[in-house]
Each structure stands twice: as C-alpha cells, then as structure tokens.
Short mmCIF file of C-alpha atoms in Angstrom, two decimals:
data_model
loop_
_atom_site.label_atom_id
_atom_site.label_comp_id
_atom_site.label_asym_id
_atom_site.label_seq_id
_atom_site.Cartn_x
_atom_site.Cartn_y
_atom_site.Cartn_z
CA MET A 54 66.41 159.32 82.06
CA LEU A 55 64.41 158.52 78.94
CA PRO A 56 64.39 161.08 76.55
CA ALA A 57 61.29 162.78 75.97
CA PRO A 58 59.52 161.67 72.58
CA THR A 59 59.82 164.13 69.63
CA PRO A 60 57.24 164.59 67.05
CA ARG A 61 58.23 161.48 65.05
CA LEU A 62 59.85 159.22 67.35
CA ARG A 63 60.03 157.83 71.01
CA PHE A 64 62.31 156.00 72.88
CA ARG A 65 61.98 152.91 75.01
CA PRO A 66 64.28 150.58 76.92
CA MET A 67 66.20 147.98 75.11
CA SER A 68 65.47 144.57 76.21
CA GLY A 69 66.05 140.63 74.95
CA ALA A 70 62.72 141.00 73.13
CA ASP A 71 64.44 143.18 70.70
CA LEU A 72 66.98 140.76 69.58
CA GLU A 73 65.92 140.17 66.27
CA ALA A 74 65.62 143.91 65.23
CA MET A 75 69.05 144.61 67.28
CA ALA A 76 70.74 141.48 65.19
CA GLY A 77 69.26 142.76 61.74
CA LEU A 78 70.67 146.46 62.89
CA LEU A 79 73.97 145.62 64.15
CA GLY A 80 74.56 142.73 61.83
CA ASP A 81 73.78 145.38 58.68
CA PRO A 82 77.13 145.85 57.16
CA SER A 83 75.88 149.19 55.83
CA VAL A 84 75.04 150.52 59.40
CA MET A 85 78.10 148.88 60.58
CA GLU A 86 80.31 150.16 58.10
CA PHE A 87 82.85 152.24 60.28
CA TYR A 88 82.95 149.66 62.78
CA PRO A 89 85.50 146.65 62.55
CA ALA A 90 82.73 144.29 61.42
CA PRO A 91 78.89 143.88 61.69
CA LYS A 92 77.81 142.10 64.95
CA THR A 93 76.82 138.20 65.40
CA ARG A 94 73.65 137.34 66.75
CA ASP A 95 75.56 136.60 70.24
CA GLU A 96 77.28 140.04 70.01
CA ALA A 97 73.58 141.51 69.67
CA ALA A 98 72.55 139.69 72.73
CA ALA A 99 75.62 141.17 74.34
CA TRP A 100 74.86 144.72 73.23
CA ILE A 101 71.47 144.23 74.94
CA ALA A 102 72.99 142.96 77.88
CA TRP A 103 75.19 145.89 77.99
CA ASN A 104 72.51 148.36 77.97
CA GLU A 105 70.48 146.78 80.47
CA ARG A 106 73.44 147.05 82.99
CA ASN A 107 73.78 150.71 81.68
CA TYR A 108 70.38 151.40 82.83
CA ALA A 109 70.70 149.45 86.40
CA ASP A 110 74.25 151.30 86.95
CA TYR A 111 73.63 154.94 85.65
CA GLY A 112 69.87 155.37 84.97
CA PHE A 113 70.52 155.49 80.83
CA GLY A 114 71.97 153.82 77.90
CA LEU A 115 71.26 153.34 74.46
CA TRP A 116 67.51 152.96 74.02
CA ILE A 117 65.36 151.48 70.97
CA LEU A 118 64.20 154.21 68.91
CA GLU A 119 61.22 153.74 66.90
CA THR A 120 58.42 155.99 65.01
CA VAL A 121 55.50 157.19 66.84
CA ASP A 122 53.79 154.29 64.49
CA SER A 123 56.09 151.63 66.56
CA LEU A 124 58.41 151.12 63.50
CA PHE A 125 61.85 150.05 64.29
CA VAL A 126 64.48 153.03 63.27
CA GLY A 127 67.32 151.91 65.33
CA ASP A 128 69.01 152.84 68.56
CA CYS A 129 70.04 156.19 70.29
CA GLY A 130 71.11 157.17 73.85
CA LEU A 131 73.93 157.92 76.26
CA THR A 132 76.99 155.67 77.43
CA TRP A 133 80.31 156.47 79.01
CA GLN A 134 83.17 156.23 76.86
CA GLU A 135 86.63 156.49 77.32
CA VAL A 136 88.08 159.40 75.68
CA ASN A 137 92.27 159.78 75.53
CA GLY A 138 91.88 157.54 79.02
CA VAL A 139 89.04 160.01 80.30
CA PRO A 140 85.33 158.95 81.08
CA MET A 141 83.19 161.05 78.64
CA LEU A 142 79.38 160.83 78.37
CA GLU A 143 78.85 160.10 74.62
CA VAL A 144 75.90 160.25 72.47
CA GLY A 145 75.64 157.48 70.30
CA TYR A 146 73.14 156.49 67.51
CA HIS A 147 72.33 153.88 64.67
CA VAL A 148 69.86 153.95 62.26
CA ARG A 149 68.52 151.27 59.76
CA SER A 150 70.17 151.83 56.48
CA GLU A 151 66.79 152.16 54.54
CA LEU A 152 65.64 154.61 56.86
CA GLN A 153 69.01 156.88 56.81
CA GLY A 154 68.91 160.25 55.35
CA ARG A 155 65.61 161.19 56.78
CA GLY A 156 66.74 163.21 60.05
CA TYR A 157 66.02 160.51 62.60
CA ALA A 158 69.41 160.41 63.94
CA THR A 159 69.49 164.14 64.43
CA GLU A 160 66.20 164.31 65.77
CA ALA A 161 66.98 161.55 68.36
CA ALA A 162 70.42 162.82 69.14
CA ALA A 163 69.21 166.32 69.89
CA ALA A 164 66.45 164.74 72.26
CA CYS A 165 69.22 162.44 74.17
CA ARG A 166 71.17 166.15 74.21
CA ASP A 167 68.35 167.57 75.81
CA ALA A 168 67.63 164.79 78.17
CA ALA A 169 71.53 164.91 79.45
CA ARG A 170 71.39 168.80 79.48
CA ALA A 171 68.35 168.92 81.70
CA GLU A 172 69.89 165.82 83.99
CA ALA A 173 73.03 167.96 84.33
CA LEU A 174 71.34 171.37 85.07
CA ALA A 175 69.40 169.30 87.87
CA GLY A 176 72.78 168.12 89.43
CA LYS A 177 71.97 164.43 88.70
CA LEU A 178 74.55 163.73 85.84
CA ALA A 179 78.02 163.43 86.74
CA SER A 180 79.20 164.94 83.59
CA ASP A 181 79.12 168.58 82.13
CA VAL A 182 79.61 167.77 78.55
CA LEU A 183 78.78 165.63 75.93
CA VAL A 184 80.67 163.71 73.43
CA ALA A 185 80.36 162.01 70.11
CA ILE A 186 82.76 159.49 68.91
CA ILE A 187 83.29 159.13 65.10
CA HIS A 188 85.29 157.29 62.85
CA PRO A 189 87.06 160.02 60.98
CA LEU A 190 85.51 158.83 57.70
CA ASN A 191 81.85 158.84 58.72
CA VAL A 192 81.02 162.12 57.30
CA ALA A 193 77.04 161.39 58.05
CA SER A 194 78.02 160.81 61.93
CA ARG A 195 79.90 163.81 62.21
CA ARG A 196 77.20 165.97 60.17
CA VAL A 197 74.41 164.75 63.05
CA ALA A 198 77.01 166.09 65.81
CA GLU A 199 77.36 169.31 64.20
CA LYS A 200 73.55 169.82 63.74
CA ILE A 201 73.03 169.16 67.38
CA GLY A 202 75.54 171.90 68.34
CA MET A 203 79.08 169.84 68.87
CA VAL A 204 81.97 171.00 67.71
CA GLN A 205 85.81 169.30 66.98
CA TRP A 206 87.53 168.22 69.92
CA PRO A 207 91.18 166.76 70.28
CA ASP A 208 91.15 163.53 68.68
CA ASP A 209 91.05 160.20 70.78
CA THR A 210 94.23 158.33 70.23
CA GLY A 211 93.49 155.63 73.06
CA GLY A 212 90.57 153.73 71.41
CA ALA A 213 90.50 150.82 69.09
CA LEU A 214 91.15 152.90 65.99
CA PRO A 215 94.88 154.72 65.80
CA VAL A 216 92.42 158.05 65.52
CA ARG A 217 88.99 158.54 66.54
CA THR A 218 87.31 162.14 66.02
CA VAL A 219 85.82 163.71 69.01
CA MET A 220 83.03 166.09 68.61
CA GLY A 221 81.65 167.76 71.90
CA MET A 222 80.06 170.38 73.36
CA THR A 223 79.47 171.63 77.30
CA LEU A 224 75.95 170.75 78.55
CA VAL A 225 75.79 173.29 81.36
#
C-alpha cells in the first residue's frame, strides 16, 4: 500500500540500507525536539526493523520519503498507535531539519491520507479513521495535520506523555 508519488516526492520501503540516513534523521535533536530524546544508531536500526515488521504484518508502515531526484527528505507513513487504549491508524512524519518549512510533510501526509482513504473505501483497511498524535507544543506538526483536513479530537492521556494532542478525521 505505497502512497502514490506527488509532484515533488516519492515513497519507498525502509530497509537496513537506510541506516545512515535514518540515524541522522532520528538522531537530530531538532527533528526529535518533541520526543524524550534523539534516537541512537541502535534505536534507528530498531525503528527500521519495526517498520519492516509493519510492512509484513499490515502492508504499511513509515516509508522513506525522498524527492523525485532521490534526495532523502525523511520518513512518512501509517502505523497503528494506541490512543486512550484504543488502536488507531496514525499518519506520522519526520523531515530533515534543513528541509523543514517547504511543505514536504504536508505533501507526504496528504498522500498517505489519500492512500489510507482508498484502502478504506475498498474495504482493505481495518480503520475508517486517521489520527495524528502530536506533542502539545509541536505547533508545526499540528499545522500539517490541519492542512490535510484533521481537527482536534479528545487528548490522549494514556501514552508516554501525560497529555498528547490528537488530531483526527474520518476516511469514509
């Protein structure tokens, strides 16, 4: 269930060959500002392995995001996450700090939303909603969610943070 390419971006599955790029992305304190800490190289390898399991188990996960000219931008995709104890389909995105502010996250998240909607309409997806789980202070991520049509839903209080903002929308 790979999202269709956009005018500027394309998606591909993540693999062990992406460890350098992903370790740089997930190890960047600016990119990981709203996480407990930047990820180590081993944690980036575990991130890749988690996504490979997601592809095998569900047919989707976070994908490598690159420009049509093969420049590594970050990752974006769909994963199952717990929201107040209920599994929900989430769109997630991370963009290299030097590429932020160019609309890449919005463009990629919209492509993932469209792919999820197509699968849901075809009866191939076990969800009719899509969420984005956001640190309450992450204004830029909230703007991305709003730009793809999400609205504020009840906050999540069962995660790693005391409160996480939940933006959501119905797919069908």
